[in-house]
GROMACS .gro file of C-alpha atoms in nm:
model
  354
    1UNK     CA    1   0.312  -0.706   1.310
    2UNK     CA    2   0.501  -0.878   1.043
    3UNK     CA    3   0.390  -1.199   1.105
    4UNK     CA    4   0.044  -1.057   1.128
    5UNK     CA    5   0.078  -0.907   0.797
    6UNK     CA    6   0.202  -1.268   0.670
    7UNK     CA    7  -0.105  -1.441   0.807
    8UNK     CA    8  -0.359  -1.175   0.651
    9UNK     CA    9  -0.206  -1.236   0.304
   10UNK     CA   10  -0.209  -1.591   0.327
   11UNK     CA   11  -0.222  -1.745  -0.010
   12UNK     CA   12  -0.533  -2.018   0.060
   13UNK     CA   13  -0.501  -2.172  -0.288
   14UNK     CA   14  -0.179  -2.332  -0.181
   15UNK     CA   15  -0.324  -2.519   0.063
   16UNK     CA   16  -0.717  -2.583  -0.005
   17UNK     CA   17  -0.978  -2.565  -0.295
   18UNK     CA   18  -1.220  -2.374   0.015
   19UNK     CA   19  -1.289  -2.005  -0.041
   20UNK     CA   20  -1.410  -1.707   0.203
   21UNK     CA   21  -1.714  -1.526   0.112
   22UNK     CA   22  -1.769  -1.189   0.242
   23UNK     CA   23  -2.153  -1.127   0.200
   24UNK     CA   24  -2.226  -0.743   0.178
   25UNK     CA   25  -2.569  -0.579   0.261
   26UNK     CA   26  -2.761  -0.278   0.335
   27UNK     CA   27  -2.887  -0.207   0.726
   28UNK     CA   28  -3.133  -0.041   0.863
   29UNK     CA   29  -3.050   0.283   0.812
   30UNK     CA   30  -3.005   0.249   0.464
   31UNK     CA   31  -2.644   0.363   0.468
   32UNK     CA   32  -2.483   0.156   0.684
   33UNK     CA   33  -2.319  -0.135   0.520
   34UNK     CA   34  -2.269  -0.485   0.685
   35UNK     CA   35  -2.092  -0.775   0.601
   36UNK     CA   36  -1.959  -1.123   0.718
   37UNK     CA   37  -1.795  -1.373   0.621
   38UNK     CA   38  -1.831  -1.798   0.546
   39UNK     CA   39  -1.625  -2.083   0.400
   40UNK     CA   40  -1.707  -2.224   0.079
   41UNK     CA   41  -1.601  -2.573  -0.090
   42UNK     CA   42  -1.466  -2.441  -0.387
   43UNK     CA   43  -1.464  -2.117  -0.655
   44UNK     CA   44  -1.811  -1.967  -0.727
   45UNK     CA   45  -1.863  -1.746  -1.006
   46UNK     CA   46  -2.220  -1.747  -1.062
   47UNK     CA   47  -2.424  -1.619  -0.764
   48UNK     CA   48  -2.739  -1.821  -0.848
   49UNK     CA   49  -2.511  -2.111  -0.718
   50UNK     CA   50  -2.376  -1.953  -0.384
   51UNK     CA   51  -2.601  -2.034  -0.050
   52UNK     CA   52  -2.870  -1.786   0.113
   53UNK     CA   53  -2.751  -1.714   0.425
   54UNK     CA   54  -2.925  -1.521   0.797
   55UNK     CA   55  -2.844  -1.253   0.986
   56UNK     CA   56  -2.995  -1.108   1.287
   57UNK     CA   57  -3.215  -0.797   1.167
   58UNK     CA   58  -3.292  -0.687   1.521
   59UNK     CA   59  -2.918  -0.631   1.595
   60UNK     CA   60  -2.934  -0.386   1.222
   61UNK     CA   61  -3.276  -0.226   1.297
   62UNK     CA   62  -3.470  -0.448   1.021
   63UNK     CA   63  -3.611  -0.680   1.217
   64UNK     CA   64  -3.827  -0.717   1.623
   65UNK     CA   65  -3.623  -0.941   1.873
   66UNK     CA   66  -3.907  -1.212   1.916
   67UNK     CA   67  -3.831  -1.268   1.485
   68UNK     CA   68  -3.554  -1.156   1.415
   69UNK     CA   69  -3.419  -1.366   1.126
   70UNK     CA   70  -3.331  -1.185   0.830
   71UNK     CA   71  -3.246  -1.408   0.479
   72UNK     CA   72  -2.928  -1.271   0.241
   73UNK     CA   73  -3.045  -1.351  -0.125
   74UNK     CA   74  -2.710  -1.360  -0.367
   75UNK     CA   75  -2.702  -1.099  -0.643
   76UNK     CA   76  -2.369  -1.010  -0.744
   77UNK     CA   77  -2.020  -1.150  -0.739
   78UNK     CA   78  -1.664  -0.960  -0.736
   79UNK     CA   79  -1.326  -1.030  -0.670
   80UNK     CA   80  -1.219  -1.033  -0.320
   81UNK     CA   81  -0.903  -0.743  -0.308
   82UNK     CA   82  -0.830  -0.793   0.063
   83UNK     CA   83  -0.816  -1.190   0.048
   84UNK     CA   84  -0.714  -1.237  -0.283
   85UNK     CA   85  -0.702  -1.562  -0.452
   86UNK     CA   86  -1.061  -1.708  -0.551
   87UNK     CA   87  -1.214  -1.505  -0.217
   88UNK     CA   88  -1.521  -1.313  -0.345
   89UNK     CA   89  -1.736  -1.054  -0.209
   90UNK     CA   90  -2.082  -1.109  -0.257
   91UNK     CA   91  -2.359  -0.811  -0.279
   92UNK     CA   92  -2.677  -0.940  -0.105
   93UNK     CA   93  -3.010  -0.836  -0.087
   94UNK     CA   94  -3.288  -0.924   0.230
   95UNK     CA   95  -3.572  -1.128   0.225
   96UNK     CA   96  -3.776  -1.251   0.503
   97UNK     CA   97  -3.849  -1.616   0.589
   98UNK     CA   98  -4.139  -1.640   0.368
   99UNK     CA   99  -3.951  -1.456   0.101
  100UNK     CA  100  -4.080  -1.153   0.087
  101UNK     CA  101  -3.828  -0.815   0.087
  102UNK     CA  102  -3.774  -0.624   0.377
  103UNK     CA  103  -3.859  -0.281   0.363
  104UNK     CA  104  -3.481  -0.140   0.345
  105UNK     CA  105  -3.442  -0.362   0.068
  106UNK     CA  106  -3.446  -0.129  -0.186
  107UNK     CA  107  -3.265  -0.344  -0.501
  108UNK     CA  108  -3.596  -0.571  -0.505
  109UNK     CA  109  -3.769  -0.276  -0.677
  110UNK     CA  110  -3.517  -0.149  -0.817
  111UNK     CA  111  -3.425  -0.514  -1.048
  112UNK     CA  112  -3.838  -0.491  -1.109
  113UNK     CA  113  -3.842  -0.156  -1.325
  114UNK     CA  114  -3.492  -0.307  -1.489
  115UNK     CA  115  -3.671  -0.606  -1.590
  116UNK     CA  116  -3.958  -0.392  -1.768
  117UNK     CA  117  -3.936  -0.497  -2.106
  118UNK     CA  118  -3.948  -0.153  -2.235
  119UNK     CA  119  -3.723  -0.039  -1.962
  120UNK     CA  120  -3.454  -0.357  -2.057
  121UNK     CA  121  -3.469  -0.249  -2.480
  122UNK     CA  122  -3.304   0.089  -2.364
  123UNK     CA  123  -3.062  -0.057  -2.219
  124UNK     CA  124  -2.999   0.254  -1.973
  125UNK     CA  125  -2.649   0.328  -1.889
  126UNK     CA  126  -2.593   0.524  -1.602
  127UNK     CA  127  -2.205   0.655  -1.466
  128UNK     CA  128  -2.203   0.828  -1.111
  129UNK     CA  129  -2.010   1.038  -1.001
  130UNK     CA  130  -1.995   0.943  -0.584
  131UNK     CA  131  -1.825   1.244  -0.395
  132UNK     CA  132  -1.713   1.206  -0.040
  133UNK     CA  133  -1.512   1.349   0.258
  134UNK     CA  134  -1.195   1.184   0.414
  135UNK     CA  135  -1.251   1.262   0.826
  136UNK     CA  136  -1.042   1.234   1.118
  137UNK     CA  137  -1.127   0.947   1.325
  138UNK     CA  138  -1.270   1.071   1.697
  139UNK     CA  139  -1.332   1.442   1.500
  140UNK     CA  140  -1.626   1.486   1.303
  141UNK     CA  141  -1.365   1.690   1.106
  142UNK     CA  142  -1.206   1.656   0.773
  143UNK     CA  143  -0.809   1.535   0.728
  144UNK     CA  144  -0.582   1.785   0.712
  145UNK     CA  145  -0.805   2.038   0.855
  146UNK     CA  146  -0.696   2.184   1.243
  147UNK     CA  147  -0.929   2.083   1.501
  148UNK     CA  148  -1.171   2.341   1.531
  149UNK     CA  149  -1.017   2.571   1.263
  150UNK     CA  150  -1.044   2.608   0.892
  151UNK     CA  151  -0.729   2.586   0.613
  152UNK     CA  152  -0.704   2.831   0.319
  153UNK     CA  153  -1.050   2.905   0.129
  154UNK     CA  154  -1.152   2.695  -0.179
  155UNK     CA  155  -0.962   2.713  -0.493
  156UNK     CA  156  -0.668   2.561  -0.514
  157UNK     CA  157  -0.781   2.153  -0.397
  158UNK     CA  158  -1.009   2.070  -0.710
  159UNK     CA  159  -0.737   1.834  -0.916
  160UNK     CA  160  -0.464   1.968  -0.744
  161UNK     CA  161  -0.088   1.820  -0.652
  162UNK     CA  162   0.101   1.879  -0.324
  163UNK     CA  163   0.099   1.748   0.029
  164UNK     CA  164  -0.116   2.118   0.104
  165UNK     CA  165  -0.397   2.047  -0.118
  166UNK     CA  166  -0.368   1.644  -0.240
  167UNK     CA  167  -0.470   1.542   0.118
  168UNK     CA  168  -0.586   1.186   0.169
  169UNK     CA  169  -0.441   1.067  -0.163
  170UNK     CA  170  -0.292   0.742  -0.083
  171UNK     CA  171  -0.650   0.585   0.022
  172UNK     CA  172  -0.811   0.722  -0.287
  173UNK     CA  173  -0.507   0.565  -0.477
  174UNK     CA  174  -0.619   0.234  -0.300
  175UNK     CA  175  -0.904   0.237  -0.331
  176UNK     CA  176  -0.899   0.304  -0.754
  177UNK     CA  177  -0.715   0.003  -0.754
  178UNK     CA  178  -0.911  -0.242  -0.592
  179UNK     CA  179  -1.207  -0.114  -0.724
  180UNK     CA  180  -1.066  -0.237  -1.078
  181UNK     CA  181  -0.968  -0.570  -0.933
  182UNK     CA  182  -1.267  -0.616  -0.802
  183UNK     CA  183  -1.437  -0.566  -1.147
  184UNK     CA  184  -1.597  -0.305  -1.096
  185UNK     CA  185  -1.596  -0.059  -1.359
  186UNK     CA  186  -1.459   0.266  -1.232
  187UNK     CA  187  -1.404   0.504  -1.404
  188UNK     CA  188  -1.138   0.768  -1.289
  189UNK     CA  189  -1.104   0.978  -0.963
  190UNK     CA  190  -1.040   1.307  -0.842
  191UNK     CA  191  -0.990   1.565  -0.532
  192UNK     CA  192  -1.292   1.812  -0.528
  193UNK     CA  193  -1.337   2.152  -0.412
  194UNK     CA  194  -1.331   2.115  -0.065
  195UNK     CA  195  -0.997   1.983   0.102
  196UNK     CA  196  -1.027   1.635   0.241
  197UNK     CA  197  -1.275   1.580  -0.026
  198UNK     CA  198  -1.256   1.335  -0.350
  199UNK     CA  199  -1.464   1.187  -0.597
  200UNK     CA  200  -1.478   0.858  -0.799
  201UNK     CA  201  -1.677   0.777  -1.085
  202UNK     CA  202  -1.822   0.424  -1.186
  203UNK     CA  203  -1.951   0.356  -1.559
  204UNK     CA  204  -2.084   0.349  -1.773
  205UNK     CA  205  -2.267   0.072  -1.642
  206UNK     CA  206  -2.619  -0.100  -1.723
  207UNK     CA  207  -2.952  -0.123  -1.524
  208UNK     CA  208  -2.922  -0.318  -1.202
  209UNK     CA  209  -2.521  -0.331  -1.201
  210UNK     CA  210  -2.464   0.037  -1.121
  211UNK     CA  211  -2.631  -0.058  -0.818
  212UNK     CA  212  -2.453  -0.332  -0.701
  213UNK     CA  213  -2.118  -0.152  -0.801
  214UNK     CA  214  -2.138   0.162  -0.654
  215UNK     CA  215  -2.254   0.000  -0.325
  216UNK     CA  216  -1.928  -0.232  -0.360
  217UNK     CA  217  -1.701   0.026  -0.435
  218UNK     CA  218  -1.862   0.216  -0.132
  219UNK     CA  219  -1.782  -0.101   0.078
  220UNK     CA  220  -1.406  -0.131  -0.063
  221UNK     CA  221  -1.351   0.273   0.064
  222UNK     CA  222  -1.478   0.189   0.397
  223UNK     CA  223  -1.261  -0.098   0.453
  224UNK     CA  224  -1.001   0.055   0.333
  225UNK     CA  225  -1.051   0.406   0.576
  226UNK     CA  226  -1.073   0.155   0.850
  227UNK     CA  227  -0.716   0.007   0.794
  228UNK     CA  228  -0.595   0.361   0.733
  229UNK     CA  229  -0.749   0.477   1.078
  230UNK     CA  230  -0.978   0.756   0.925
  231UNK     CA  231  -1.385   0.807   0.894
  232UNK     CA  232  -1.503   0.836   0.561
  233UNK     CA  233  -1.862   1.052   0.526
  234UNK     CA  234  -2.103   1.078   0.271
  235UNK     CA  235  -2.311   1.341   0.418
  236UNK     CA  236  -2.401   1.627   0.175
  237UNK     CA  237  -2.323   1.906   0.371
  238UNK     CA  238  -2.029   1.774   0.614
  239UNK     CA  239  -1.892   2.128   0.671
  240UNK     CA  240  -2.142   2.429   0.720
  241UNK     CA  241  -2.056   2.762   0.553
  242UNK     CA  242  -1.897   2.844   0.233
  243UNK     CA  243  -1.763   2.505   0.168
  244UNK     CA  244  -1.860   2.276  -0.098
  245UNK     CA  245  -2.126   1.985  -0.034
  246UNK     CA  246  -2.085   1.642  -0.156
  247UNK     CA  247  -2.291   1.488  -0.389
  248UNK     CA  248  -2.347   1.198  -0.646
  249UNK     CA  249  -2.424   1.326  -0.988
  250UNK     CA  250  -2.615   1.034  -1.199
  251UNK     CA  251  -2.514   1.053  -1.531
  252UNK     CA  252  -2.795   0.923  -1.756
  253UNK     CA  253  -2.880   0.761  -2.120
  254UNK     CA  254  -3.121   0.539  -2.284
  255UNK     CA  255  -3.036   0.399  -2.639
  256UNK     CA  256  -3.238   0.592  -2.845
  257UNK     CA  257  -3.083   0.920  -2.675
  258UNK     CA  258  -2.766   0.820  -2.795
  259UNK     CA  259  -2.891   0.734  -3.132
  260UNK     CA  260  -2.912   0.986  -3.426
  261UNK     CA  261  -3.169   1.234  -3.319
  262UNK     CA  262  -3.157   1.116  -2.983
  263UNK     CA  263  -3.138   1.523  -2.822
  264UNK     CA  264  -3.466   1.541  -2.901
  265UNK     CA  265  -3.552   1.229  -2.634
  266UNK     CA  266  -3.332   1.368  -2.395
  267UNK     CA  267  -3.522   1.708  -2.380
  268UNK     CA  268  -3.845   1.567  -2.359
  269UNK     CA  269  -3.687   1.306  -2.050
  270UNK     CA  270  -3.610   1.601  -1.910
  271UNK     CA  271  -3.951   1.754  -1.923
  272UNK     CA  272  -4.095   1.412  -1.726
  273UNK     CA  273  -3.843   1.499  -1.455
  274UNK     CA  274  -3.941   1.847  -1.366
  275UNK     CA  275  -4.271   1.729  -1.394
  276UNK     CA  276  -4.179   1.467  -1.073
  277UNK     CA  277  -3.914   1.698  -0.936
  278UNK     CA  278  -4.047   1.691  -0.582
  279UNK     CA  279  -4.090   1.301  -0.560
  280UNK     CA  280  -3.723   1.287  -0.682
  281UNK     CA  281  -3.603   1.530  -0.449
  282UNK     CA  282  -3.741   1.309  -0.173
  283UNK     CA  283  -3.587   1.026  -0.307
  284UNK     CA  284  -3.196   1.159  -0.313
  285UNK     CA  285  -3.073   1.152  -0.036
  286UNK     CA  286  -3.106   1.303   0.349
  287UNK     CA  287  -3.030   1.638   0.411
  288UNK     CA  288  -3.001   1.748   0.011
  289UNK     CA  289  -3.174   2.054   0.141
  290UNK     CA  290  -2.790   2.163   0.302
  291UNK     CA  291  -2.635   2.095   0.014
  292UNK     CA  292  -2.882   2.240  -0.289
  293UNK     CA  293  -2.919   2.609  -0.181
  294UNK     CA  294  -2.823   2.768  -0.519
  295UNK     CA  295  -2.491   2.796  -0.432
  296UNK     CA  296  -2.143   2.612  -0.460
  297UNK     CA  297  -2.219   2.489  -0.771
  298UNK     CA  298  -2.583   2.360  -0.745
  299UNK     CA  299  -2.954   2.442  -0.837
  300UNK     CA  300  -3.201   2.577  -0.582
  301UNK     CA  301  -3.399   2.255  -0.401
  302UNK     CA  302  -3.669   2.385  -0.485
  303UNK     CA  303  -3.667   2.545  -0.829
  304UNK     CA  304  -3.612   2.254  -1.165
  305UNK     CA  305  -3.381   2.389  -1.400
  306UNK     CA  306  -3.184   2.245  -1.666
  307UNK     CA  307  -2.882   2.398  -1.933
  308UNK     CA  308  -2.579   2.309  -2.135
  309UNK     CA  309  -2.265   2.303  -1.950
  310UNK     CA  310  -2.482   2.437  -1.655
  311UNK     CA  311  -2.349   2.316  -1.363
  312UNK     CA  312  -2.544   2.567  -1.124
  313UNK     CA  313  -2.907   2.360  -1.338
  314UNK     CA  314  -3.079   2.104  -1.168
  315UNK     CA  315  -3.009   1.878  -1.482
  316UNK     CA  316  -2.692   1.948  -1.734
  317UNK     CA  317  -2.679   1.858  -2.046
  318UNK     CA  318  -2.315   1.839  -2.194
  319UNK     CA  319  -2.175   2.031  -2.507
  320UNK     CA  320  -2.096   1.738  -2.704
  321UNK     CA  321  -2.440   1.559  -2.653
  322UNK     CA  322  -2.577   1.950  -2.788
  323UNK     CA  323  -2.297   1.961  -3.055
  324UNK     CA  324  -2.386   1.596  -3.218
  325UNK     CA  325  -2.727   1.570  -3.135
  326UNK     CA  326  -2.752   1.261  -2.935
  327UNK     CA  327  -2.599   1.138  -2.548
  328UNK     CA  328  -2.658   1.163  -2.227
  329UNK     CA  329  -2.735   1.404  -1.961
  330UNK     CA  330  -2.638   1.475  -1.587
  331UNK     CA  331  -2.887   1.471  -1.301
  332UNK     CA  332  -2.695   1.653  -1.005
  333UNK     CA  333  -2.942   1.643  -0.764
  334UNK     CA  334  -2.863   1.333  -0.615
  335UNK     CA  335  -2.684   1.376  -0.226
  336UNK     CA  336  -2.369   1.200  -0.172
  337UNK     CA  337  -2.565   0.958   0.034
  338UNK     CA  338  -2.835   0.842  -0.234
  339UNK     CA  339  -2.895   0.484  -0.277
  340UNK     CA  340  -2.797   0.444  -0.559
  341UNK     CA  341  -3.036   0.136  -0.707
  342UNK     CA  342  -3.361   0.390  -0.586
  343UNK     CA  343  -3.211   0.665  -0.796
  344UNK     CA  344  -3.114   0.454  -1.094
  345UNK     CA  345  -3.462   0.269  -1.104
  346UNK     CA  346  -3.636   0.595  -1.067
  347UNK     CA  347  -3.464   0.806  -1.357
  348UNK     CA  348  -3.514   0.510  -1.592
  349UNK     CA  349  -3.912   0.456  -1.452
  350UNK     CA  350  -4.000   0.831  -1.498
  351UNK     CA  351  -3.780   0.876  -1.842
  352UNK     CA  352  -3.931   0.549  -1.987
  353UNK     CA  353  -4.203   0.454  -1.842
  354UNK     CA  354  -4.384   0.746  -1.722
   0.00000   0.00000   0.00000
């Protein structure tokens, strides 16, 4: 294994100007993230200037076997933390021959609405919060848990220390850190409620980026799970009963909302969204109707609601933003397994521009 180990962390630099490339993109069922890998001549830093590349959409559900090609369209460059070096992973987006998005492409719209010009002056920053559940590979089952049994009720796992409660902390540990070497900006990280579960946050970041970084960071955990020999899920409900569900809060604000007087904006942003609660509800994620039942510290999926320091509201606004008058909110309707450029794109298109 050792000499295994010594050929994975081969440092290419010494020996060639050529890079690796992963390219990273969405399949078909719009959580299933794909990726492979090509040989460059020499550093890239600017995706503009990397290649478009195929894949075979009827082997990923995106495209019929008699035309199947499926283009890769460059969109965002980050450090490689597996290869090292110059290596880069590369978040891609899919086109068809004649250039046109596929349907699961779901960035294309996404960069439109960022591109608004009134959308762009706001310059919206957005910092989710992406919960998810460590399982045991084989087991749809979380780590740590007995097979077919339960471990001690909910209390003492949110933020806590010790082998009984911390469990899965080494991956979460890795991941943190090549998240930041990667660039992207995380945030912080912590165990939630439910054992085997964790959380990690990413911003603030602007427009299009929170995209392309959460769905990178989401790529770095599962690589990372699949050297460690565990499952990672982002359903929103992975364990039935009185258990916490996992979600991805979207923390939200525009520039004038975190100007002087910028409460004011923020209520009347929140107004627009209970206006198009149902058409973001349908929007956030598969089976959000497990997870938002009133309970475990979320809002009925049917009923809008909103509060300070609410976290049982639909929409919370924080004490600070109240206190000084200006901020940002939290949407915490959006399931663990949102996409995250639909939700982003949608907040800022029904806050700004509807």
């Amino acid at each position: 294994m050792s000499l295994l180990s010594d050929l994975v962390n081969l440092n290419l630099s010494d020996t060639t100007k050529q890079i690796i490339a992963e390219y990273i993109w969405i399949g078909g069922s719009g959580m299933d993230i794909r990726s492979k890998a090509r040989t460059l001549p020499g550093p890239v830093t600017d995706p503009s200037k990397l290649p478009k590349w195929n894949y075979d959409g009827s082997s990923t559900g995106q495209a019929a076997g008699d035309d199947s090609e499926v283009i890769l369209y460059p969109q965002a460059i980050f450090r490689d933390p597996f290869r090292r070096g110059n290596n880069i992973l590369v978040m891609c987006d899919a086109y068809t021959p004649a250039g046109n998005p596929i349907p699961t492409n779901k960035r294309h719209n996404a960069a439109k609405i960022f591109s608004n010009s009134k959308v762009a002056s706001e310059e919206p920053w957005y910092g989710i919060e992406q919960e998810y559940t460590l399982m045991q590979k084989g087991v749809n089952w979380p780590i740590g848990w007995p097979v077919g049994g339960f471990p001690g009720p909910q209390g003492p796992y949110y933020c806590g220390v010790g082998a009984d409660k911390a469990i899965g902390r080494d991956i979460v540990d890795a991941h943190y850190k090549a998240c930041l070497y990667a660039g992207i900006s995380i945030s912080g990280v912590n165990g939630e409620v439910m054992p085997g579960q964790w959380e990690f946050q990413v911003g603030p970041v602007e427009g299009i980026s929170a995209g392309d970084q959460v769905w990178i960071a989401r790529f770095l955990l599962e690589r990372i799970t699949e050297i460690s020999g565990v499952n990672v899920s982002f359903d929103p409900k992975p364990v039935p009963g009185d258990w916490n569900g996992a979600g991805a809060h979207c923390n939200y604000s525009t520039k004038t909302m975190r100007n002087t007087g910028g409460l004011a904006v923020i209520k009347k942003a929140i107004e627009k969204l209970q206006v198009k609660h149902k058409q973001h509800i349908a929007a956030y994620g598969e089976g959000n109707e497990r997870r938002l039942t009133g309970k475990h510290e979320t809002a009925d999926i049917n009923t809008f609601s909103w509060g300070v320091a609410n976290r049982g509201a639909s929409v919370r606004v924080g004490r600070d933003t109240e206190k000084e008058g200006k901020g940002y909110f939290e949407d915490r309707r959006p399931a663990s397994n949102m996409d995250p450029y639909v939700v982003t794109s949608m907040i800022a298109e029904t806050t700004i521009l509807g």
